[in-house]
Tab-separated table of C-alpha atoms and ligand atoms in Angstrom:
chain	number	residue	atom	x	y	z
A	468	MET	CA	0.011	-0.033	-0.101
A	469	VAL	CA	1.418	3.408	-0.969
A	470	PRO	CA	1.615	5.383	2.350
A	471	TYR	CA	-0.537	8.455	2.937
A	472	SER	CA	-0.935	10.899	5.683
A	473	LEU	CA	-4.459	12.342	5.417
A	474	PRO	CA	-7.141	9.978	6.750
A	475	ILE	CA	-10.328	9.583	4.554
A	476	ILE	CA	-8.744	11.718	1.776
A	477	GLY	CA	-5.827	9.225	1.288
A	478	HIS	CA	-4.347	9.783	-2.163
A	479	THR	CA	-7.463	11.320	-3.685
A	480	ILE	CA	-6.045	14.858	-4.188
A	481	PRO	CA	-2.915	13.889	-6.217
A	482	TYR	CA	-5.057	11.424	-8.112
A	483	ILE	CA	-7.565	14.092	-9.057
A	484	ILE	CA	-4.844	16.603	-9.963
A	485	ASP	CA	-2.969	14.353	-12.417
A	486	ALA	CA	-3.795	10.656	-12.248
A	487	GLY	CA	-1.448	9.772	-15.097
A	488	LYS	CA	1.601	11.294	-13.243
A	489	PHE	CA	0.628	10.122	-9.790
A	490	LEU	CA	0.008	6.474	-10.916
A	491	ALA	CA	3.387	6.508	-12.809
A	492	GLU	CA	5.275	7.752	-9.688
A	493	CYS	CA	3.535	5.045	-7.490
A	494	ARG	CA	4.404	2.294	-9.972
A	495	LYS	CA	8.054	3.390	-10.060
A	496	LYS	CA	8.388	3.636	-6.273
A	497	TYR	CA	6.255	0.778	-5.053
A	498	GLY	CA	6.407	-1.875	-7.772
A	499	ASP	CA	3.780	-4.039	-9.460
A	500	PRO	CA	1.069	-4.271	-8.179
A	501	PHE	CA	0.632	-1.245	-5.945
A	502	SER	CA	-2.516	-0.064	-3.936
A	503	ILE	CA	-3.687	3.398	-3.319
A	504	TYR	CA	-6.601	4.840	-1.416
A	505	VAL	CA	-8.937	7.011	-3.523
A	506	PHE	CA	-12.558	8.133	-3.055
A	507	GLY	CA	-12.920	6.095	0.081
A	508	ASN	CA	-11.770	2.830	-1.551
A	509	VAL	CA	-8.527	0.988	-1.716
A	510	VAL	CA	-7.687	0.197	-5.326
A	511	THR	CA	-5.013	-2.156	-6.465
A	512	TYR	CA	-3.322	-1.273	-9.713
A	513	ALA	CA	-1.760	-4.209	-11.746
A	514	GLY	CA	1.006	-3.121	-14.045
A	515	HIS	CA	2.611	-5.041	-16.961
A	516	LYS	CA	3.864	-7.869	-14.860
A	517	THR	CA	0.505	-8.691	-13.242
A	518	SER	CA	-2.360	-7.391	-15.347
A	519	PHE	CA	-2.538	-10.591	-17.478
A	520	GLU	CA	-3.239	-12.552	-14.356
A	521	ILE	CA	-6.390	-10.297	-13.836
A	522	TYR	CA	-7.517	-11.132	-17.361
A	523	LYS	CA	-6.730	-14.863	-16.845
A	524	GLU	CA	-8.331	-15.246	-13.363
A	525	HIS	CA	-11.709	-14.022	-14.357
A	526	ASP	CA	-13.399	-16.048	-11.636
A	527	ILE	CA	-11.382	-14.382	-8.866
A	528	PHE	CA	-11.596	-10.821	-10.177
A	529	ASP	CA	-15.270	-10.026	-10.468
A	530	HIS	CA	-15.302	-8.345	-13.812
A	531	ASP	CA	-19.051	-7.745	-14.046
A	532	SER	CA	-19.429	-5.973	-10.695
A	533	ILE	CA	-16.641	-3.674	-11.415
A	534	LEU	CA	-18.274	-2.740	-14.755
A	535	ALA	CA	-21.622	-2.272	-12.954
A	536	GLU	CA	-20.040	0.174	-10.550
A	537	THR	CA	-18.414	2.176	-13.460
A	538	LEU	CA	-21.358	2.405	-15.660
A	539	ILE	CA	-24.062	3.975	-13.578
A	540	PHE	CA	-26.902	4.874	-15.914
A	541	PRO	CA	-28.772	1.559	-15.556
A	542	LEU	CA	-29.702	2.809	-12.108
A	543	ALA	CA	-32.426	4.667	-14.056
A	544	PHE	CA	-33.842	1.481	-15.580
A	545	LYS	CA	-37.108	-0.159	-14.472
A	546	LYS	CA	-36.896	-3.578	-16.239
A	547	ALA	CA	-33.292	-4.456	-16.890
A	548	LYS	CA	-31.508	-4.574	-13.503
A	549	GLY	CA	-28.137	-2.954	-14.241
A	550	PHE	CA	-25.706	-5.243	-16.039
A	551	ASP	CA	-27.325	-8.510	-15.003
A	552	ASN	CA	-27.454	-9.557	-18.603
A	553	LEU	CA	-23.811	-8.794	-19.540
A	554	ARG	CA	-23.052	-12.384	-20.346
A	555	PHE	CA	-25.955	-12.481	-22.825
A	556	LEU	CA	-24.734	-9.164	-24.459
A	557	ALA	CA	-21.249	-10.468	-24.728
A	558	ASN	CA	-22.426	-13.629	-26.577
A	559	ALA	CA	-24.798	-11.658	-28.679
A	560	VAL	CA	-21.904	-9.373	-29.883
A	561	HIS	CA	-19.669	-12.419	-30.525
A	562	GLU	CA	-22.269	-14.285	-32.548
A	563	GLN	CA	-24.357	-11.678	-34.144
A	564	ILE	CA	-21.919	-8.901	-34.691
A	565	SER	CA	-18.210	-10.065	-34.740
A	566	GLU	CA	-18.864	-13.023	-36.920
A	567	LYS	CA	-20.813	-10.829	-39.481
A	568	VAL	CA	-18.627	-7.706	-39.824
A	569	LYS	CA	-18.490	-8.440	-43.559
A	570	VAL	CA	-22.279	-8.152	-43.784
A	571	PHE	CA	-22.458	-4.965	-41.796
A	572	LEU	CA	-19.629	-3.230	-43.686
A	573	PRO	CA	-21.660	-1.700	-46.543
A	574	ARG	CA	-24.388	-0.677	-44.167
A	575	MET	CA	-21.942	0.882	-41.822
A	576	HIS	CA	-20.064	2.566	-44.686
A	577	LYS	CA	-23.388	4.199	-46.051
A	578	GLU	CA	-24.336	5.469	-42.628
A	579	ILE	CA	-20.931	6.982	-41.925
A	580	LYS	CA	-20.937	8.776	-45.302
A	581	ARG	CA	-24.414	10.035	-44.566
A	582	GLY	CA	-23.385	11.249	-41.000
A	583	ILE	CA	-20.309	13.056	-42.423
A	584	ASP	CA	-22.427	14.800	-45.016
A	585	LEU	CA	-25.002	15.881	-42.515
A	586	TYR	CA	-22.836	16.882	-39.498
A	587	ILE	CA	-19.541	18.085	-41.275
A	588	GLY	CA	-20.790	18.773	-44.730
A	589	ASP	CA	-19.387	21.028	-47.376
A	590	CYS	CA	-16.152	22.863	-46.207
A	591	LYS	CA	-15.473	24.888	-49.273
A	592	GLU	CA	-14.470	27.597	-46.826
A	593	PRO	CA	-12.421	26.175	-43.862
A	594	LYS	CA	-14.762	25.267	-41.133
A	595	VAL	CA	-13.689	25.281	-37.457
A	596	PHE	CA	-14.990	22.579	-35.097
A	597	ASN	CA	-14.078	23.597	-31.444
A	598	ASN	CA	-15.430	20.395	-29.868
A	599	LEU	CA	-15.184	17.652	-32.471
A	600	GLY	CA	-16.386	14.949	-30.040
A	601	ASN	CA	-19.904	16.585	-30.181
A	602	THR	CA	-19.888	16.022	-34.035
A	603	THR	CA	-18.372	12.498	-34.010
A	604	ILE	CA	-21.113	11.449	-31.611
A	605	SER	CA	-23.738	12.398	-34.186
A	606	VAL	CA	-21.782	10.723	-37.132
A	607	MET	CA	-21.116	7.477	-35.283
A	608	VAL	CA	-24.696	7.074	-33.900
A	609	ARG	CA	-25.980	6.134	-37.329
A	610	PRO	CA	-23.850	3.102	-38.003
A	611	MET	CA	-24.412	1.917	-34.487
A	612	CYS	CA	-28.225	2.331	-34.718
A	613	ASN	CA	-28.114	0.327	-37.869
A	614	ILE	CA	-26.165	-2.545	-36.346
A	615	ILE	CA	-27.814	-2.514	-32.935
A	616	ILE	CA	-31.501	-1.884	-33.624
A	617	GLY	CA	-31.500	-2.574	-37.320
A	618	GLU	CA	-31.879	-0.960	-40.726
A	619	GLU	CA	-35.577	-0.152	-40.356
A	620	ALA	CA	-34.751	1.915	-37.225
A	621	CYS	CA	-32.404	4.084	-39.038
A	622	GLN	CA	-35.194	5.311	-41.330
A	623	PHE	CA	-36.720	7.090	-38.361
A	624	GLU	CA	-34.635	10.303	-38.126
A	625	GLU	CA	-36.639	11.272	-34.996
A	626	LEU	CA	-35.419	8.071	-33.274
A	627	VAL	CA	-31.839	8.473	-34.399
A	628	THR	CA	-31.892	12.011	-32.969
A	629	SER	CA	-33.475	10.966	-29.841
A	630	ILE	CA	-30.908	8.242	-29.232
A	631	THR	CA	-28.054	10.706	-29.963
A	632	THR	CA	-29.438	13.104	-27.371
A	633	LEU	CA	-29.837	10.224	-24.875
A	634	LEU	CA	-26.278	8.951	-25.373
A	635	ARG	CA	-24.898	12.562	-25.040
A	636	GLN	CA	-26.762	12.965	-21.815
A	637	LEU	CA	-25.760	9.609	-20.284
A	638	GLY	CA	-22.141	10.280	-21.228
A	639	VAL	CA	-22.134	13.145	-18.701
A	640	LEU	CA	-23.249	10.968	-15.697
A	641	PRO	CA	-19.859	9.507	-14.757
A	642	LEU	CA	-18.668	13.051	-14.348
A	643	ILE	CA	-20.942	13.604	-11.385
A	644	PRO	CA	-18.306	14.114	-8.665
A	645	GLN	CA	-16.744	11.022	-7.161
A	646	VAL	CA	-16.009	13.259	-4.217
A	647	LEU	CA	-19.407	12.146	-2.760
A	648	SER	CA	-17.740	8.722	-2.228
A	649	LEU	CA	-15.473	10.183	0.290
A	650	ILE	CA	-18.348	10.839	2.596
A	651	TYR	CA	-19.639	7.262	2.122
A	652	PRO	CA	-18.250	4.823	-0.501
A	653	LYS	CA	-21.687	4.221	-2.113
A	654	LEU	CA	-22.962	7.718	-1.812
A	655	GLN	CA	-22.092	8.703	-5.388
A	656	LEU	CA	-24.254	5.665	-6.651
A	657	LYS	CA	-27.054	6.565	-4.315
A	658	ALA	CA	-26.990	10.245	-5.256
A	659	ILE	CA	-27.125	9.429	-9.004
A	660	SER	CA	-29.852	6.833	-8.539
A	661	LEU	CA	-31.964	9.379	-6.726
A	662	PHE	CA	-31.115	12.201	-9.201
A	663	LEU	CA	-32.258	9.948	-12.081
A	664	LYS	CA	-35.495	8.797	-10.275
A	665	PHE	CA	-36.684	12.115	-9.094
A	666	VAL	CA	-35.000	15.011	-10.836
A	667	TRP	CA	-33.854	14.228	-14.377
A	668	ASN	CA	-34.681	11.159	-16.290
A	669	PRO	CA	-33.280	11.404	-19.979
A	670	ILE	CA	-34.374	7.893	-20.728
A	671	ASP	CA	-38.335	8.309	-20.692
A	672	LYS	CA	-38.588	10.391	-23.871
A	673	PRO	CA	-36.435	8.131	-26.158
A	674	LYS	CA	-38.012	5.076	-24.657
A	675	LYS	CA	-41.546	6.310	-25.532
A	676	LEU	CA	-40.481	7.007	-29.023
A	677	PHE	CA	-38.728	3.482	-29.377
A	678	ILE	CA	-41.876	1.829	-28.168
A	679	LYS	CA	-44.081	3.720	-30.604
A	680	LEU	CA	-41.960	3.271	-33.630
A	681	MET	CA	-40.345	-0.098	-33.112
A	682	LYS	CA	-43.255	-2.100	-31.655
A	683	PRO	CA	-44.901	-2.660	-35.038
A	684	ILE	CA	-41.458	-3.862	-36.472
A	685	VAL	CA	-40.856	-6.119	-33.597
A	686	LYS	CA	-44.425	-7.511	-33.916
A	687	GLU	CA	-43.898	-8.126	-37.573
A	688	ARG	CA	-40.585	-10.006	-36.959
A	689	ILE	CA	-42.222	-12.233	-34.185
A	690	PHE	CA	-45.219	-12.862	-36.589
A	691	GLN	CA	-42.858	-14.026	-39.328
A	692	LYS	CA	-40.885	-16.193	-36.860
A	693	GLU	CA	-44.144	-17.819	-35.733
A	694	LYS	CA	-45.381	-18.250	-39.331
A	695	LEU	CA	-42.189	-19.608	-40.839
A	696	GLY	CA	-40.822	-21.622	-37.787
A	697	ASN	CA	-37.515	-23.275	-38.645
A	698	LYS	CA	-37.541	-21.581	-42.084
A	699	TYR	CA	-37.351	-18.112	-40.490
A	700	ILE	CA	-33.998	-16.416	-41.401
A	701	MET	CA	-32.748	-14.269	-38.580
A	702	LYS	CA	-32.258	-10.524	-39.503
A	703	ASP	CA	-28.761	-9.098	-39.136
A	704	ASP	CA	-28.828	-6.872	-36.134
A	705	LEU	CA	-28.223	-7.106	-32.443
A	706	MET	CA	-31.840	-6.615	-31.527
A	707	GLU	CA	-32.879	-9.767	-33.452
A	708	TYR	CA	-30.564	-11.898	-31.171
A	709	TYR	CA	-32.696	-10.700	-28.278
A	710	LEU	CA	-35.953	-11.471	-30.012
A	711	ILE	CA	-34.989	-14.930	-31.055
A	712	LYS	CA	-32.365	-16.280	-28.580
A	713	SER	CA	-33.059	-14.620	-25.208
A	714	ASP	CA	-34.995	-16.424	-22.339
A	715	SER	CA	-37.220	-13.317	-22.314
A	716	ALA	CA	-37.886	-13.508	-26.049
A	717	PRO	CA	-41.557	-13.146	-27.054
A	718	ASN	CA	-43.256	-16.475	-27.869
A	719	ASN	CA	-45.956	-14.830	-30.024
A	720	VAL	CA	-47.078	-11.356	-31.236
A	721	ASN	CA	-49.283	-10.915	-28.028
A	722	ASP	CA	-46.122	-10.979	-25.961
A	723	VAL	CA	-44.889	-7.926	-27.669
A	724	ASN	CA	-46.441	-5.442	-25.225
A	725	ASP	CA	-45.219	-2.117	-23.827
A	726	GLU	CA	-43.608	-3.861	-20.880
A	727	TYR	CA	-41.544	-5.969	-23.151
A	728	MET	CA	-40.577	-3.136	-25.412
A	729	GLU	CA	-39.349	-1.203	-22.325
A	730	TYR	CA	-37.247	-4.146	-21.393
A	731	LEU	CA	-35.915	-4.320	-25.005
A	732	PHE	CA	-35.131	-0.570	-25.087
A	733	GLU	CA	-33.134	-0.824	-21.816
A	734	GLN	CA	-31.067	-3.810	-23.181
A	735	MET	CA	-30.449	-1.946	-26.353
A	736	THR	CA	-29.349	1.090	-24.380
A	737	ILE	CA	-26.829	-0.973	-22.525
A	738	ALA	CA	-25.523	-2.427	-25.898
A	739	PHE	CA	-25.181	1.239	-27.197
A	740	PHE	CA	-23.294	2.180	-24.191
A	741	ALA	CA	-20.803	-0.702	-24.462
A	742	ALA	CA	-20.256	-0.138	-28.221
A	743	PHE	CA	-20.521	3.650	-28.511
A	744	PHE	CA	-18.432	5.936	-26.262
A	745	THR	CA	-15.205	4.010	-26.581
A	746	THR	CA	-15.539	4.076	-30.420
A	747	VAL	CA	-16.374	7.885	-30.456
A	748	LYS	CA	-13.630	8.585	-28.103
A	749	VAL	CA	-10.996	6.780	-30.122
A	750	VAL	CA	-12.118	8.198	-33.559
A	751	THR	CA	-12.085	11.768	-32.132
A	752	GLU	CA	-8.560	11.273	-30.686
A	753	ALA	CA	-7.245	9.766	-33.879
A	754	ILE	CA	-8.581	12.795	-35.979
A	755	TYR	CA	-6.760	15.183	-33.536
A	756	GLU	CA	-3.577	13.072	-33.706
A	757	TYR	CA	-3.800	13.189	-37.511
A	758	GLY	CA	-4.757	16.837	-37.632
A	759	GLY	CA	-1.745	17.836	-35.418
A	760	ARG	CA	0.824	15.756	-37.367
A	761	PRO	CA	1.481	17.087	-40.924
A	762	GLU	CA	4.236	14.465	-41.397
A	763	LEU	CA	1.507	11.730	-41.515
A	764	TRP	CA	-0.769	13.352	-44.026
A	765	LYS	CA	0.788	12.391	-47.320
A	766	ASP	CA	1.326	8.718	-46.747
A	767	ILE	CA	-1.952	8.020	-45.145
A	768	TYR	CA	-3.950	10.027	-47.672
A	769	GLU	CA	-2.298	8.261	-50.542
A	770	GLU	CA	-3.199	4.874	-49.095
A	771	GLN	CA	-6.875	5.890	-48.827
A	772	LEU	CA	-6.847	7.292	-52.363
A	773	MET	CA	-5.345	4.060	-53.705
A	774	VAL	CA	-7.841	1.847	-51.924
A	775	TYR	CA	-10.722	4.068	-53.068
A	776	ASN	CA	-9.620	4.017	-56.689
A	777	GLN	CA	-9.273	0.170	-56.797
A	778	LYS	CA	-13.085	-0.212	-56.038
A	779	ASN	CA	-14.435	3.168	-56.866
A	780	GLY	CA	-15.344	3.492	-53.133
A	781	ASN	CA	-17.310	0.313	-52.792
A	782	LEU	CA	-15.261	-1.103	-50.108
A	783	THR	CA	-15.242	-4.711	-48.864
A	784	ILE	CA	-13.667	-6.103	-45.678
A	785	ASP	CA	-10.417	-6.967	-47.803
A	786	ASP	CA	-10.194	-3.379	-48.802
A	787	VAL	CA	-10.277	-2.252	-45.218
A	788	HIS	CA	-7.435	-4.727	-44.466
A	789	LYS	CA	-5.405	-2.997	-47.034
A	790	MET	CA	-5.501	0.325	-45.114
A	791	VAL	CA	-2.537	-0.720	-42.985
A	792	LYS	CA	-1.157	2.775	-42.540
A	793	LEU	CA	-4.575	3.928	-41.357
A	794	ASP	CA	-4.642	0.886	-39.051
A	795	GLY	CA	-1.400	2.085	-37.525
A	796	LEU	CA	-3.046	5.465	-36.775
A	797	VAL	CA	-5.881	3.741	-35.071
A	798	LYS	CA	-3.690	1.316	-33.113
A	799	GLU	CA	-1.417	4.127	-31.962
A	800	SER	CA	-4.357	6.136	-30.787
A	801	LEU	CA	-5.743	3.169	-28.907
A	802	ARG	CA	-2.348	2.491	-27.266
A	803	GLN	CA	-2.120	6.114	-26.098
A	804	SER	CA	-5.798	6.433	-25.267
A	805	PHE	CA	-6.109	4.779	-21.883
A	806	PRO	CA	-3.700	6.074	-19.218
A	807	LYS	CA	-4.365	3.168	-16.996
A	808	GLY	CA	-7.020	0.784	-15.589
A	809	ASP	CA	-10.371	-13.644	-2.172
A	810	SER	CA	-7.010	-13.003	-1.061
A	811	TYR	CA	-4.967	-13.167	-4.083
A	812	THR	CA	-1.243	-13.358	-4.350
A	813	PHE	CA	0.249	-12.159	-7.668
A	814	ASN	CA	3.257	-13.742	-9.339
A	815	THR	CA	5.226	-10.952	-7.960
A	816	GLY	CA	4.343	-12.073	-4.373
A	817	ALA	CA	1.991	-9.218	-3.408
A	818	THR	CA	-1.154	-10.431	-1.670
A	819	ILE	CA	-4.463	-8.473	-1.715
A	820	PRO	CA	-7.610	-9.229	0.312
A	821	LYS	CA	-10.910	-10.637	-1.194
A	822	GLY	CA	-13.246	-8.129	-2.795
A	823	ARG	CA	-10.421	-5.565	-3.419
A	824	LYS	CA	-11.161	-3.301	-6.394
A	825	VAL	CA	-8.491	-4.127	-8.967
A	826	ALA	CA	-7.668	-1.902	-11.964
A	827	VAL	CA	-5.443	-2.678	-14.930
A	828	TYR	CA	-2.772	-0.068	-15.159
A	829	ALA	CA	-2.474	-0.344	-18.924
A	830	ALA	CA	0.037	2.504	-19.231
A	831	ASP	CA	2.594	0.332	-17.615
A	832	SER	CA	2.515	-1.843	-20.671
A	833	HIS	CA	1.619	0.779	-23.376
A	834	PHE	CA	4.349	3.183	-22.396
A	835	ASN	CA	7.006	0.590	-21.451
A	836	PRO	CA	10.091	0.910	-23.532
A	837	GLU	CA	10.595	-2.872	-23.175
A	838	TYR	CA	7.539	-3.430	-25.476
A	839	PHE	CA	7.273	-0.185	-27.453
A	840	GLU	CA	10.502	1.659	-28.689
A	841	ASN	CA	10.213	5.307	-27.794
A	842	PRO	CA	6.894	4.797	-26.203
A	843	GLU	CA	6.056	8.461	-25.741
A	844	MET	CA	6.350	9.023	-29.575
A	845	PHE	CA	3.213	8.661	-31.751
A	846	GLN	CA	4.448	6.449	-34.544
A	847	PRO	CA	1.647	4.761	-36.550
A	848	ASN	CA	4.307	2.947	-38.632
A	849	ARG	CA	5.679	0.949	-35.739
A	850	TYR	CA	3.310	-1.877	-36.425
A	851	LEU	CA	4.315	-2.155	-40.127
A	852	THR	CA	7.113	-4.233	-41.660
A	853	LEU	CA	7.856	-3.051	-45.180
A	854	ASN	CA	9.763	-4.812	-48.064
A	855	SER	CA	12.719	-2.988	-49.572
A	856	ASP	CA	10.475	-1.685	-52.404
A	857	GLY	CA	8.120	-0.039	-49.839
A	858	SER	CA	5.291	-2.715	-50.079
A	859	VAL	CA	3.892	-4.218	-46.788
A	860	LEU	CA	5.402	-7.411	-45.675
A	861	ASN	CA	3.148	-7.590	-42.580
A	862	TYR	CA	1.397	-5.651	-39.881
A	863	THR	CA	-0.335	-6.370	-36.646
A	864	SER	CA	-3.924	-5.090	-36.815
A	865	ALA	CA	-5.295	-2.699	-34.156
A	866	ALA	CA	-7.952	-5.285	-33.265
A	867	LYS	CA	-5.440	-8.096	-32.475
A	868	LEU	CA	-5.086	-8.849	-28.805
A	869	GLU	CA	-1.498	-8.858	-27.573
A	870	LYS	CA	0.021	-9.399	-24.198
A	871	TYR	CA	1.244	-5.836	-23.791
A	872	TYR	CA	-1.381	-4.082	-25.912
A	873	VAL	CA	-4.686	-4.166	-24.016
A	874	PRO	CA	-7.063	-1.389	-25.100
A	875	PHE	CA	-9.574	-4.160	-25.612
A	876	GLY	CA	-8.673	-6.059	-22.434
A	877	ALA	CA	-7.589	-9.637	-22.811
A	878	GLY	CA	-8.665	-13.244	-21.957
A	879	LYS	CA	-12.200	-14.541	-21.786
A	880	HIS	CA	-13.682	-11.011	-21.327
A	881	ALA	CA	-11.827	-9.249	-24.060
A	882	CYS	CA	-13.856	-6.839	-25.890
A	883	PRO	CA	-16.106	-8.861	-28.438
A	884	GLY	CA	-16.819	-5.762	-30.444
A	885	ARG	CA	-13.204	-5.033	-31.265
A	886	ILE	CA	-13.209	-6.142	-34.932
A	887	LEU	CA	-16.359	-4.167	-35.666
A	888	ALA	CA	-15.000	-1.166	-33.686
A	889	VAL	CA	-11.639	-1.089	-35.655
A	890	THR	CA	-13.494	-1.530	-39.072
A	891	GLU	CA	-15.689	1.219	-38.074
A	892	LEU	CA	-12.996	3.532	-36.912
A	893	LYS	CA	-11.057	2.874	-40.226
A	894	LEU	CA	-14.090	3.501	-42.466
A	895	CYS	CA	-14.870	6.826	-40.713
A	896	LEU	CA	-11.290	8.008	-40.854
A	897	HIS	CA	-10.930	6.891	-44.507
A	898	GLU	CA	-13.958	8.896	-45.550
A	899	LEU	CA	-12.806	12.018	-43.586
A	900	ILE	CA	-9.205	11.899	-44.805
A	901	LEU	CA	-10.392	11.390	-48.410
A	902	LYS	CA	-12.781	14.285	-48.314
A	903	TYR	CA	-11.102	16.980	-46.173
A	904	HIS	CA	-7.647	18.540	-45.340
A	905	ILE	CA	-7.859	18.331	-41.529
A	906	LYS	CA	-5.496	20.289	-39.235
A	907	THR	CA	-5.490	21.571	-35.656
A	908	LYS	CA	-5.648	25.319	-35.592
A	909	SER	CA	-2.611	25.356	-33.211
A	910	GLY	CA	-0.565	23.430	-35.806
A	911	LYS	CA	0.371	20.783	-33.102
A	912	VAL	CA	-1.190	18.005	-31.284
A	913	ASP	CA	-3.153	19.593	-28.483
A	914	PRO	CA	-3.125	18.074	-25.064
A	915	ARG	CA	-5.988	15.637	-24.171
A	916	TRP	CA	-8.674	16.740	-21.795
A	917	LYS	CA	-8.065	15.053	-18.329
A	918	LEU	CA	-10.234	14.504	-15.422
A	919	SER	CA	-8.310	12.235	-13.001
A	920	ASP	CA	-8.023	8.913	-14.750
A	921	PHE	CA	-10.453	9.856	-17.476
A	922	TRP	CA	-8.762	10.983	-20.666
A	923	LEU	CA	-10.803	12.339	-23.492
A	924	ALA	CA	-9.858	13.990	-26.984
A	925	PRO	CA	-8.766	17.545	-26.800
A	926	ILE	CA	-11.541	20.150	-26.898
A	927	THR	CA	-9.632	22.500	-29.136
A	928	ASP	CA	-10.093	23.993	-32.770
A	929	LEU	CA	-9.839	21.639	-35.640
A	930	VAL	CA	-10.083	23.055	-39.156
A	931	PHE	CA	-11.696	20.970	-41.917
A	932	GLU	CA	-11.476	22.152	-45.558
A	933	ASN	CA	-12.646	20.341	-48.860
A	934	ARG	CA	-9.805	18.641	-50.706
A	935	LYS	CA	-9.529	20.501	-54.012
A	936	ASN	CA	-8.637	17.419	-56.159
B	2129	LIG	C1	-12.739	1.408	-29.762
B	2129	LIG	C2	-13.742	0.743	-29.271
B	2129	LIG	C3	-13.783	-0.119	-27.999
B	2129	LIG	C4	-12.872	-0.242	-27.003
B	2129	LIG	C5	-11.544	0.512	-26.740
B	2129	LIG	C6	-13.427	-1.365	-26.181
B	2129	LIG	C7	-12.872	-1.690	-24.996
B	2129	LIG	C8	-13.297	-2.693	-24.226
B	2129	LIG	C9	-12.675	-3.160	-23.006
B	2129	LIG	C10	-11.338	-2.632	-22.403
B	2129	LIG	C11	-13.482	-4.116	-22.399
B	2129	LIG	C12	-13.222	-4.968	-21.137
B	2129	LIG	C13	-12.371	-6.103	-21.390
B	2129	LIG	C14	-11.977	-6.879	-20.242
B	2129	LIG	O1	-12.358	-6.566	-19.115
B	2129	LIG	O2	-11.023	-7.648	-20.455
B	2129	LIG	C15	-14.668	-4.268	-23.296
B	2129	LIG	C16	-15.651	-5.121	-23.083
B	2129	LIG	C17	-16.791	-5.273	-23.879
B	2129	LIG	N1	-17.089	-4.512	-25.059
B	2129	LIG	FE1	-15.708	-3.288	-25.888
B	2129	LIG	N2	-14.692	-1.796	-26.746
B	2129	LIG	C18	-14.827	-1.028	-27.932
B	2129	LIG	C19	-15.978	-1.233	-28.731
B	2129	LIG	C20	-16.992	-2.076	-28.594
B	2129	LIG	C21	-18.034	-2.356	-29.486
B	2129	LIG	C22	-18.179	-1.566	-30.768
B	2129	LIG	C23	-18.883	-3.309	-28.919
B	2129	LIG	C24	-20.141	-3.877	-29.414
B	2129	LIG	C25	-20.563	-3.927	-30.689
B	2129	LIG	C26	-18.259	-3.608	-27.594
B	2129	LIG	C27	-18.902	-4.482	-26.716
B	2129	LIG	C28	-18.268	-4.910	-25.538
B	2129	LIG	C29	-18.906	-5.908	-24.700
B	2129	LIG	C30	-20.165	-6.609	-24.783
B	2129	LIG	C31	-17.941	-6.091	-23.608
B	2129	LIG	C32	-18.135	-7.044	-22.366
B	2129	LIG	C33	-17.302	-8.257	-22.679
B	2129	LIG	C34	-17.438	-9.286	-21.550
B	2129	LIG	O3	-17.540	-8.878	-20.438
B	2129	LIG	O4	-17.251	-10.479	-21.747
B	2129	LIG	N3	-17.137	-2.950	-27.436
B	2129	LIG	N4	-14.514	-3.351	-24.390
């Protein structure tokens, strides 16, 4: 345990001021793992020597309850009790999404192009975006709606807008001050729960709209399933998996009542949450990294142009795999995106008590010179091996799990949406880079926005201008 002098407060103050710096100092001085006392809780941080034990020993480290504590908005739900259904969601993403990325690709691509046209649009004159995260939320909601609740849902502009507003509002909740936990460890959760119940409930409005617009569609699907029996072919979206494979799936059209639709909406919102914010965060960070590094522009743009010209823009998954330089941009953004993370004895000999909150301190791997040469430098080409003629010999994709590259976790609970996420990130960046010159107004990479261990894309000016050619 890292020593501290102030009771109750413990290490909370240096952690709030600059978590990245504080954790790095603790790791250097106190080894791996180390434990600190923040917001009324002792948290053990596992560095590069011990973090894979956490991924491997998933029965000892209660993965689901830690997630439930972090993602607090299901406290406002009536039917779905928090993350009780996380295992089902993980299976659904594996079977219904990851294995069908090829099928989703043209749909995602179409929605991303439409989102870019709608929310970034024509930049004949340079257009300045001073909080790009707000715009990427709107762009990325469309492909996510298509994959999660289906193609039909995307035709309802009102529903897409309402889900965008909901996600924007839910994204703010984790910012409710953790300081409340200093008074009593569960106070933050209690305060948010009461706040959502009695003061502000952003969920009711989109829920009513979802029920009104989607109920006839769900009824029709269940009717077809009843009619066709074994001959029924499942639709390609996540919602269908819930309609067909879940224990709570409707047996017949009469089961599709408001109560069931409310449950379905809550499950879909949880899926949106798992899939959405991480993807939006990384795409926004990658655009800032690109915009602030003119040395990357030529190579990456030429690769996009070559891939586009080969198929006249009608991309398949093989074309996305050809975007290896762009993949490096995504992978490097992911590596630098997350500054951290029973009685159990780690390999290193340290023992922690049962029930201890454990976080993976990813920076200890991601910024470790043993695994990444000059780790502080942003070098998208570090994952590429080139032949002497400049062609690509091999590369390791941003979606590939590696022992010391863990933005998607590892082991049994590694992110099942990672292939979809990386494909979607590349499609979005491909379209933006082909269409616009993008640069930061400052001419350099602006610092990220930091709130203790929460790092987000910078909130600074980015300039978009149509490419002339
Ligand atoms: C850049 C985008 C994304 C990042 C960085 C990311 C990262 C992660 C991480 C770190 C975990 C925890 C892994 C662990 O504890 O070992 C996770 C879990 C999960 N992610 Fe993602 N994710 C992304 C996108 C997505 C997408 C697009 C989906 C769905 C389509 C998704 C669905 C899930 C689910 C269901 C889990 C829980 C898995 C389990 O508990 O077994 N994620 N993700």
